[in-house]
Amino acid sequence: MKSVWIITSGFDHMSDPKALRHVSQLLTNRPEDSFLIAADGGANLLFRLRIVPDRIAGDMDSISEEALCFYRNNIEFDLHPVQKDETDAELAMEQALAMNPESIVIFNSMQQRFDQTFAILALLERAMEKNIPTWIETGTQEIMLATKNNRFEDAVGKTISLAPLSKEVTGVRTTGFKYPLNAETLYRDRCRGISNIVIDTDAEMCYESGELLIIISHNREAR
């Protein structure tokens, strides 16, 4: 299986129409061999787009009655109690990892609930432990954990931020960026790596130690 796409709750409250349109276009034109999992209320967006997921996972406390009725007899449900240890997104992620796909895309607007946002970020580490490329698509940005060597193809003009998760990230080098870093240390309590701009088609970033988050902002004019 090439990819698993996980659609989480939150898009009902998205206030940016361009971001919502971007997400809708991605879902509508997704690869035919992708496996689509709706994490509970994530099914609401799919229902509005009349997209049928392969599975809906969760406790069903945020899916609309209309969407629930529409999907009830058409697809597989993975039902869980409301009182559980995992979030609905985590349940969907566990299923995705069990499929051992080539990649995982998590759709989450990263709005409204900071606790859920933090939990979504934590899921990236689960995938990295299994060497499965995984990123979060918010509609305005892509968010992923950095590997020691990273290439950014077709990214000229995009804004890329490097946000340390560990107290410090050492030996950071960038090529093809407007503001180059040359074996520098980025600190979690400073903003040195935020809002850099890709200026070359062969842009790269590498580092020596620590944990680093990459945030790629979409070109708003292109959406």
PDB file of C-alpha atoms in Angstrom, residues 13-205:
ATOM      1  CA  HIS A  13     -14.467  25.237  12.249  1.00  0.00           C
ATOM      2  CA  MET A  14     -11.910  26.273   9.621  1.00  0.00           C
ATOM      3  CA  SER A  15     -12.263  29.991   8.962  1.00  0.00           C
ATOM      4  CA  ASP A  16      -9.958  30.247   5.930  1.00  0.00           C
ATOM      5  CA  PRO A  17     -11.943  29.415   2.757  1.00  0.00           C
ATOM      6  CA  LYS A  18      -8.772  29.112   0.656  1.00  0.00           C
ATOM      7  CA  ALA A  19      -7.309  26.587   3.091  1.00  0.00           C
ATOM      8  CA  LEU A  20     -10.520  24.571   3.102  1.00  0.00           C
ATOM      9  CA  ARG A  21     -10.606  24.633  -0.692  1.00  0.00           C
ATOM     10  CA  HIS A  22      -6.999  23.421  -0.806  1.00  0.00           C
ATOM     11  CA  VAL A  23      -7.785  20.497   1.520  1.00  0.00           C
ATOM     12  CA  SER A  24     -10.899  19.644  -0.472  1.00  0.00           C
ATOM     13  CA  GLN A  25      -8.922  19.585  -3.721  1.00  0.00           C
ATOM     14  CA  LEU A  26      -6.300  17.285  -2.227  1.00  0.00           C
ATOM     15  CA  LEU A  27      -8.930  14.864  -0.972  1.00  0.00           C
ATOM     16  CA  THR A  28     -10.932  14.894  -4.183  1.00  0.00           C
ATOM     17  CA  ASN A  29      -7.823  14.256  -6.296  1.00  0.00           C
ATOM     18  CA  ARG A  30      -6.122  11.820  -3.927  1.00  0.00           C
ATOM     19  CA  PRO A  31      -4.183   8.842  -5.375  1.00  0.00           C
ATOM     20  CA  GLU A  32      -6.393   5.910  -6.302  1.00  0.00           C
ATOM     21  CA  ASP A  33      -4.297   3.491  -4.261  1.00  0.00           C
ATOM     22  CA  SER A  34      -4.540   5.540  -1.052  1.00  0.00           C
ATOM     23  CA  PHE A  35      -6.461   4.175   1.945  1.00  0.00           C
ATOM     24  CA  LEU A  36      -8.728   6.762   3.548  1.00  0.00           C
ATOM     25  CA  ILE A  37      -9.490   6.676   7.284  1.00  0.00           C
ATOM     26  CA  ALA A  38     -11.832   9.196   8.885  1.00  0.00           C
ATOM     27  CA  ALA A  39     -11.146   9.756  12.576  1.00  0.00           C
ATOM     28  CA  ASP A  40     -14.659  10.317  13.935  1.00  0.00           C
ATOM     29  CA  GLY A  41     -15.642  13.920  13.045  1.00  0.00           C
ATOM     30  CA  GLY A  42     -13.241  13.909  10.122  1.00  0.00           C
ATOM     31  CA  ALA A  43     -16.058  12.131   8.316  1.00  0.00           C
ATOM     32  CA  ASN A  44     -18.078  15.373   8.330  1.00  0.00           C
ATOM     33  CA  LEU A  45     -15.794  16.998   5.761  1.00  0.00           C
ATOM     34  CA  LEU A  46     -15.787  13.869   3.628  1.00  0.00           C
ATOM     35  CA  PHE A  47     -19.583  13.768   3.775  1.00  0.00           C
ATOM     36  CA  ARG A  48     -19.802  17.330   2.482  1.00  0.00           C
ATOM     37  CA  LEU A  49     -17.484  16.368  -0.372  1.00  0.00           C
ATOM     38  CA  ARG A  50     -19.436  13.135  -0.957  1.00  0.00           C
ATOM     39  CA  ILE A  51     -16.249  11.126  -0.512  1.00  0.00           C
ATOM     40  CA  VAL A  52     -16.628   7.658   0.987  1.00  0.00           C
ATOM     41  CA  PRO A  53     -13.705   6.701   3.260  1.00  0.00           C
ATOM     42  CA  ASP A  54     -12.497   3.134   3.569  1.00  0.00           C
ATOM     43  CA  ARG A  55     -13.027   3.198   7.335  1.00  0.00           C
ATOM     44  CA  ILE A  56     -14.280   5.421  10.151  1.00  0.00           C
ATOM     45  CA  ALA A  57     -12.559   5.003  13.523  1.00  0.00           C
ATOM     46  CA  GLY A  58     -13.368   6.483  16.919  1.00  0.00           C
ATOM     47  CA  ASP A  59     -16.102   6.912  19.498  1.00  0.00           C
ATOM     48  CA  MET A  60     -18.522   8.707  17.119  1.00  0.00           C
ATOM     49  CA  ASP A  61     -19.114  11.638  19.463  1.00  0.00           C
ATOM     50  CA  SER A  62     -18.278  14.322  16.879  1.00  0.00           C
ATOM     51  CA  ILE A  63     -19.558  12.875  13.615  1.00  0.00           C
ATOM     52  CA  SER A  64     -22.848  14.476  12.544  1.00  0.00           C
ATOM     53  CA  GLU A  65     -26.048  12.430  12.534  1.00  0.00           C
ATOM     54  CA  GLU A  66     -26.390  13.122   8.826  1.00  0.00           C
ATOM     55  CA  ALA A  67     -22.930  11.803   8.031  1.00  0.00           C
ATOM     56  CA  LEU A  68     -23.388   8.826  10.355  1.00  0.00           C
ATOM     57  CA  CYS A  69     -26.612   7.811   8.614  1.00  0.00           C
ATOM     58  CA  PHE A  70     -25.047   8.276   5.192  1.00  0.00           C
ATOM     59  CA  TYR A  71     -22.064   6.017   5.947  1.00  0.00           C
ATOM     60  CA  ARG A  72     -23.642   3.563   8.393  1.00  0.00           C
ATOM     61  CA  ASN A  73     -24.382   0.748   5.938  1.00  0.00           C
ATOM     62  CA  ASN A  74     -21.713   1.497   3.350  1.00  0.00           C
ATOM     63  CA  ILE A  75     -18.332   1.176   5.031  1.00  0.00           C
ATOM     64  CA  GLU A  76     -16.433  -0.428   7.887  1.00  0.00           C
ATOM     65  CA  PHE A  77     -16.708   1.216  11.321  1.00  0.00           C
ATOM     66  CA  ASP A  78     -14.118   0.754  14.061  1.00  0.00           C
ATOM     67  CA  LEU A  79     -16.137   1.716  17.130  1.00  0.00           C
ATOM     68  CA  HIS A  80     -14.630   2.603  20.513  1.00  0.00           C
ATOM     69  CA  PRO A  81     -16.102   3.845  23.805  1.00  0.00           C
ATOM     70  CA  VAL A  82     -16.029   7.547  24.611  1.00  0.00           C
ATOM     71  CA  GLN A  83     -14.082   6.823  27.782  1.00  0.00           C
ATOM     72  CA  LYS A  84     -10.793   5.531  26.369  1.00  0.00           C
ATOM     73  CA  ASP A  85      -7.076   6.202  26.674  1.00  0.00           C
ATOM     74  CA  GLU A  86      -6.461   7.093  23.032  1.00  0.00           C
ATOM     75  CA  THR A  87      -7.668   9.997  20.920  1.00  0.00           C
ATOM     76  CA  ASP A  88      -9.608   9.169  17.769  1.00  0.00           C
ATOM     77  CA  ALA A  89      -6.656  10.357  15.683  1.00  0.00           C
ATOM     78  CA  GLU A  90      -4.347   8.030  17.599  1.00  0.00           C
ATOM     79  CA  LEU A  91      -6.648   5.071  16.920  1.00  0.00           C
ATOM     80  CA  ALA A  92      -6.603   5.896  13.225  1.00  0.00           C
ATOM     81  CA  MET A  93      -2.820   6.282  13.325  1.00  0.00           C
ATOM     82  CA  GLU A  94      -2.387   2.856  14.928  1.00  0.00           C
ATOM     83  CA  GLN A  95      -4.409   1.339  12.094  1.00  0.00           C
ATOM     84  CA  ALA A  96      -2.372   3.206   9.498  1.00  0.00           C
ATOM     85  CA  LEU A  97       0.942   2.064  10.983  1.00  0.00           C
ATOM     86  CA  ALA A  98      -0.271  -1.553  11.050  1.00  0.00           C
ATOM     87  CA  MET A  99      -0.741  -1.380   7.260  1.00  0.00           C
ATOM     88  CA  ASN A 100       2.961  -0.505   6.847  1.00  0.00           C
ATOM     89  CA  PRO A 101       2.323   2.015   4.050  1.00  0.00           C
ATOM     90  CA  GLU A 102       4.949   3.965   2.141  1.00  0.00           C
ATOM     91  CA  SER A 103       3.645   7.207   3.637  1.00  0.00           C
ATOM     92  CA  ILE A 104       0.946   8.665   5.906  1.00  0.00           C
ATOM     93  CA  VAL A 105      -0.783  12.017   5.563  1.00  0.00           C
ATOM     94  CA  ILE A 106      -2.722  13.391   8.555  1.00  0.00           C
ATOM     95  CA  PHE A 107      -5.264  16.090   7.731  1.00  0.00           C
ATOM     96  CA  ASN A 108      -5.831  18.388  10.681  1.00  0.00           C
ATOM     97  CA  SER A 109      -6.578  22.118  10.677  1.00  0.00           C
ATOM     98  CA  MET A 110      -4.515  22.604  13.875  1.00  0.00           C
ATOM     99  CA  GLN A 111      -7.134  25.079  15.103  1.00  0.00           C
ATOM    100  CA  GLN A 112      -9.482  25.424  18.096  1.00  0.00           C
ATOM    101  CA  ARG A 113      -7.914  22.793  20.419  1.00  0.00           C
ATOM    102  CA  PHE A 114      -4.248  23.240  21.372  1.00  0.00           C
ATOM    103  CA  ASP A 115      -4.291  19.996  23.374  1.00  0.00           C
ATOM    104  CA  GLN A 116      -5.420  18.045  20.325  1.00  0.00           C
ATOM    105  CA  THR A 117      -2.897  19.924  18.184  1.00  0.00           C
ATOM    106  CA  PHE A 118      -0.092  18.880  20.517  1.00  0.00           C
ATOM    107  CA  ALA A 119      -1.328  15.275  20.457  1.00  0.00           C
ATOM    108  CA  ILE A 120      -1.346  15.256  16.642  1.00  0.00           C
ATOM    109  CA  LEU A 121       2.273  16.435  16.592  1.00  0.00           C
ATOM    110  CA  ALA A 122       3.198  13.590  18.939  1.00  0.00           C
ATOM    111  CA  LEU A 123       1.897  11.055  16.419  1.00  0.00           C
ATOM    112  CA  LEU A 124       4.629  12.043  13.965  1.00  0.00           C
ATOM    113  CA  GLU A 125       7.201  10.450  16.245  1.00  0.00           C
ATOM    114  CA  ARG A 126       5.334   7.141  16.200  1.00  0.00           C
ATOM    115  CA  ALA A 127       5.641   7.030  12.425  1.00  0.00           C
ATOM    116  CA  MET A 128       9.301   8.084  12.420  1.00  0.00           C
ATOM    117  CA  GLU A 129      10.125   5.153  14.703  1.00  0.00           C
ATOM    118  CA  LYS A 130       8.854   2.883  11.907  1.00  0.00           C
ATOM    119  CA  ASN A 131      10.631   4.869   9.179  1.00  0.00           C
ATOM    120  CA  ILE A 132       7.342   5.790   7.505  1.00  0.00           C
ATOM    121  CA  PRO A 133       7.375   9.314   6.038  1.00  0.00           C
ATOM    122  CA  THR A 134       4.476  11.169   7.645  1.00  0.00           C
ATOM    123  CA  TRP A 135       3.306  14.747   7.583  1.00  0.00           C
ATOM    124  CA  ILE A 136       0.381  16.874   8.695  1.00  0.00           C
ATOM    125  CA  GLU A 137      -1.603  18.828   6.109  1.00  0.00           C
ATOM    126  CA  THR A 138      -3.437  21.794   7.621  1.00  0.00           C
ATOM    127  CA  GLY A 139      -4.640  23.531   4.486  1.00  0.00           C
ATOM    128  CA  THR A 140      -2.084  26.306   4.925  1.00  0.00           C
ATOM    129  CA  GLN A 141       1.018  24.324   5.896  1.00  0.00           C
ATOM    130  CA  GLU A 142       2.713  20.939   5.870  1.00  0.00           C
ATOM    131  CA  ILE A 143       4.294  19.884   9.165  1.00  0.00           C
ATOM    132  CA  MET A 144       6.771  17.038   9.601  1.00  0.00           C
ATOM    133  CA  LEU A 145       9.645  15.834  11.739  1.00  0.00           C
ATOM    134  CA  ALA A 146      13.041  16.466  10.180  1.00  0.00           C
ATOM    135  CA  THR A 147      15.422  13.661   9.365  1.00  0.00           C
ATOM    136  CA  LYS A 148      19.155  14.280   9.523  1.00  0.00           C
ATOM    137  CA  ASN A 149      19.133  15.090   5.781  1.00  0.00           C
ATOM    138  CA  ASN A 150      16.202  16.807   4.060  1.00  0.00           C
ATOM    139  CA  ARG A 151      15.632  17.947   0.479  1.00  0.00           C
ATOM    140  CA  PHE A 152      12.997  20.430  -0.657  1.00  0.00           C
ATOM    141  CA  GLU A 153      12.079  19.905  -4.288  1.00  0.00           C
ATOM    142  CA  ASP A 154       9.858  22.328  -6.207  1.00  0.00           C
ATOM    143  CA  ALA A 155       9.837  24.622  -3.174  1.00  0.00           C
ATOM    144  CA  VAL A 156      11.255  27.849  -4.604  1.00  0.00           C
ATOM    145  CA  GLY A 157       9.461  30.812  -3.032  1.00  0.00           C
ATOM    146  CA  LYS A 158       8.013  28.812  -0.156  1.00  0.00           C
ATOM    147  CA  THR A 159       8.507  29.810   3.464  1.00  0.00           C
ATOM    148  CA  ILE A 160      10.039  27.066   5.588  1.00  0.00           C
ATOM    149  CA  SER A 161      10.444  27.247   9.348  1.00  0.00           C
ATOM    150  CA  LEU A 162      12.705  25.066  11.479  1.00  0.00           C
ATOM    151  CA  ALA A 163      11.350  24.708  15.003  1.00  0.00           C
ATOM    152  CA  PRO A 164      13.430  22.824  17.603  1.00  0.00           C
ATOM    153  CA  LEU A 165      11.542  20.298  19.720  1.00  0.00           C
ATOM    154  CA  SER A 166      14.569  19.475  21.836  1.00  0.00           C
ATOM    155  CA  LYS A 167      16.262  22.154  23.944  1.00  0.00           C
ATOM    156  CA  GLU A 168      18.780  22.642  21.168  1.00  0.00           C
ATOM    157  CA  VAL A 169      19.453  21.323  17.669  1.00  0.00           C
ATOM    158  CA  THR A 170      23.103  21.383  16.657  1.00  0.00           C
ATOM    159  CA  GLY A 171      24.991  21.549  13.379  1.00  0.00           C
ATOM    160  CA  VAL A 172      22.149  22.934  11.290  1.00  0.00           C
ATOM    161  CA  ARG A 173      23.163  23.645   7.691  1.00  0.00           C
ATOM    162  CA  THR A 174      20.971  24.926   4.878  1.00  0.00           C
ATOM    163  CA  THR A 175      21.664  25.423   1.182  1.00  0.00           C
ATOM    164  CA  GLY A 176      19.333  27.084  -1.284  1.00  0.00           C
ATOM    165  CA  PHE A 177      17.741  29.291   1.385  1.00  0.00           C
ATOM    166  CA  LYS A 178      17.643  33.084   1.509  1.00  0.00           C
ATOM    167  CA  TYR A 179      19.054  33.084   5.032  1.00  0.00           C
ATOM    168  CA  PRO A 180      21.676  30.302   5.153  1.00  0.00           C
ATOM    169  CA  LEU A 181      22.629  28.458   8.301  1.00  0.00           C
ATOM    170  CA  ASN A 182      26.182  27.159   8.545  1.00  0.00           C
ATOM    171  CA  ALA A 183      26.669  24.537  11.260  1.00  0.00           C
ATOM    172  CA  GLU A 184      24.592  26.623  13.661  1.00  0.00           C
ATOM    173  CA  THR A 185      22.693  25.682  16.789  1.00  0.00           C
ATOM    174  CA  LEU A 186      18.975  26.376  17.003  1.00  0.00           C
ATOM    175  CA  TYR A 187      17.447  26.754  20.459  1.00  0.00           C
ATOM    176  CA  ARG A 188      13.899  25.952  21.499  1.00  0.00           C
ATOM    177  CA  ASP A 189      13.537  29.253  23.372  1.00  0.00           C
ATOM    178  CA  ARG A 190      14.694  31.372  20.405  1.00  0.00           C
ATOM    179  CA  CYS A 191      13.215  31.990  16.969  1.00  0.00           C
ATOM    180  CA  ARG A 192      16.313  31.791  14.770  1.00  0.00           C
ATOM    181  CA  GLY A 193      14.922  29.195  12.339  1.00  0.00           C
ATOM    182  CA  ILE A 194      11.505  30.725  11.686  1.00  0.00           C
ATOM    183  CA  SER A 195      10.384  32.015   8.248  1.00  0.00           C
ATOM    184  CA  ASN A 196      13.259  31.212   5.943  1.00  0.00           C
ATOM    185  CA  ILE A 197      12.634  31.284   2.178  1.00  0.00           C
ATOM    186  CA  VAL A 198      13.673  28.750  -0.459  1.00  0.00           C
ATOM    187  CA  ILE A 199      15.509  30.375  -3.380  1.00  0.00           C
ATOM    188  CA  ASP A 200      16.996  27.340  -5.175  1.00  0.00           C
ATOM    189  CA  THR A 201      15.506  24.188  -6.695  1.00  0.00           C
ATOM    190  CA  ASP A 202      18.118  22.080  -4.888  1.00  0.00           C
ATOM    191  CA  ALA A 203      17.453  23.380  -1.383  1.00  0.00           C
ATOM    192  CA  GLU A 204      18.599  21.134   1.442  1.00  0.00           C
ATOM    193  CA  MET A 205      18.803  21.107   5.224  1.00  0.00           C
TER     194      MET A 205
END
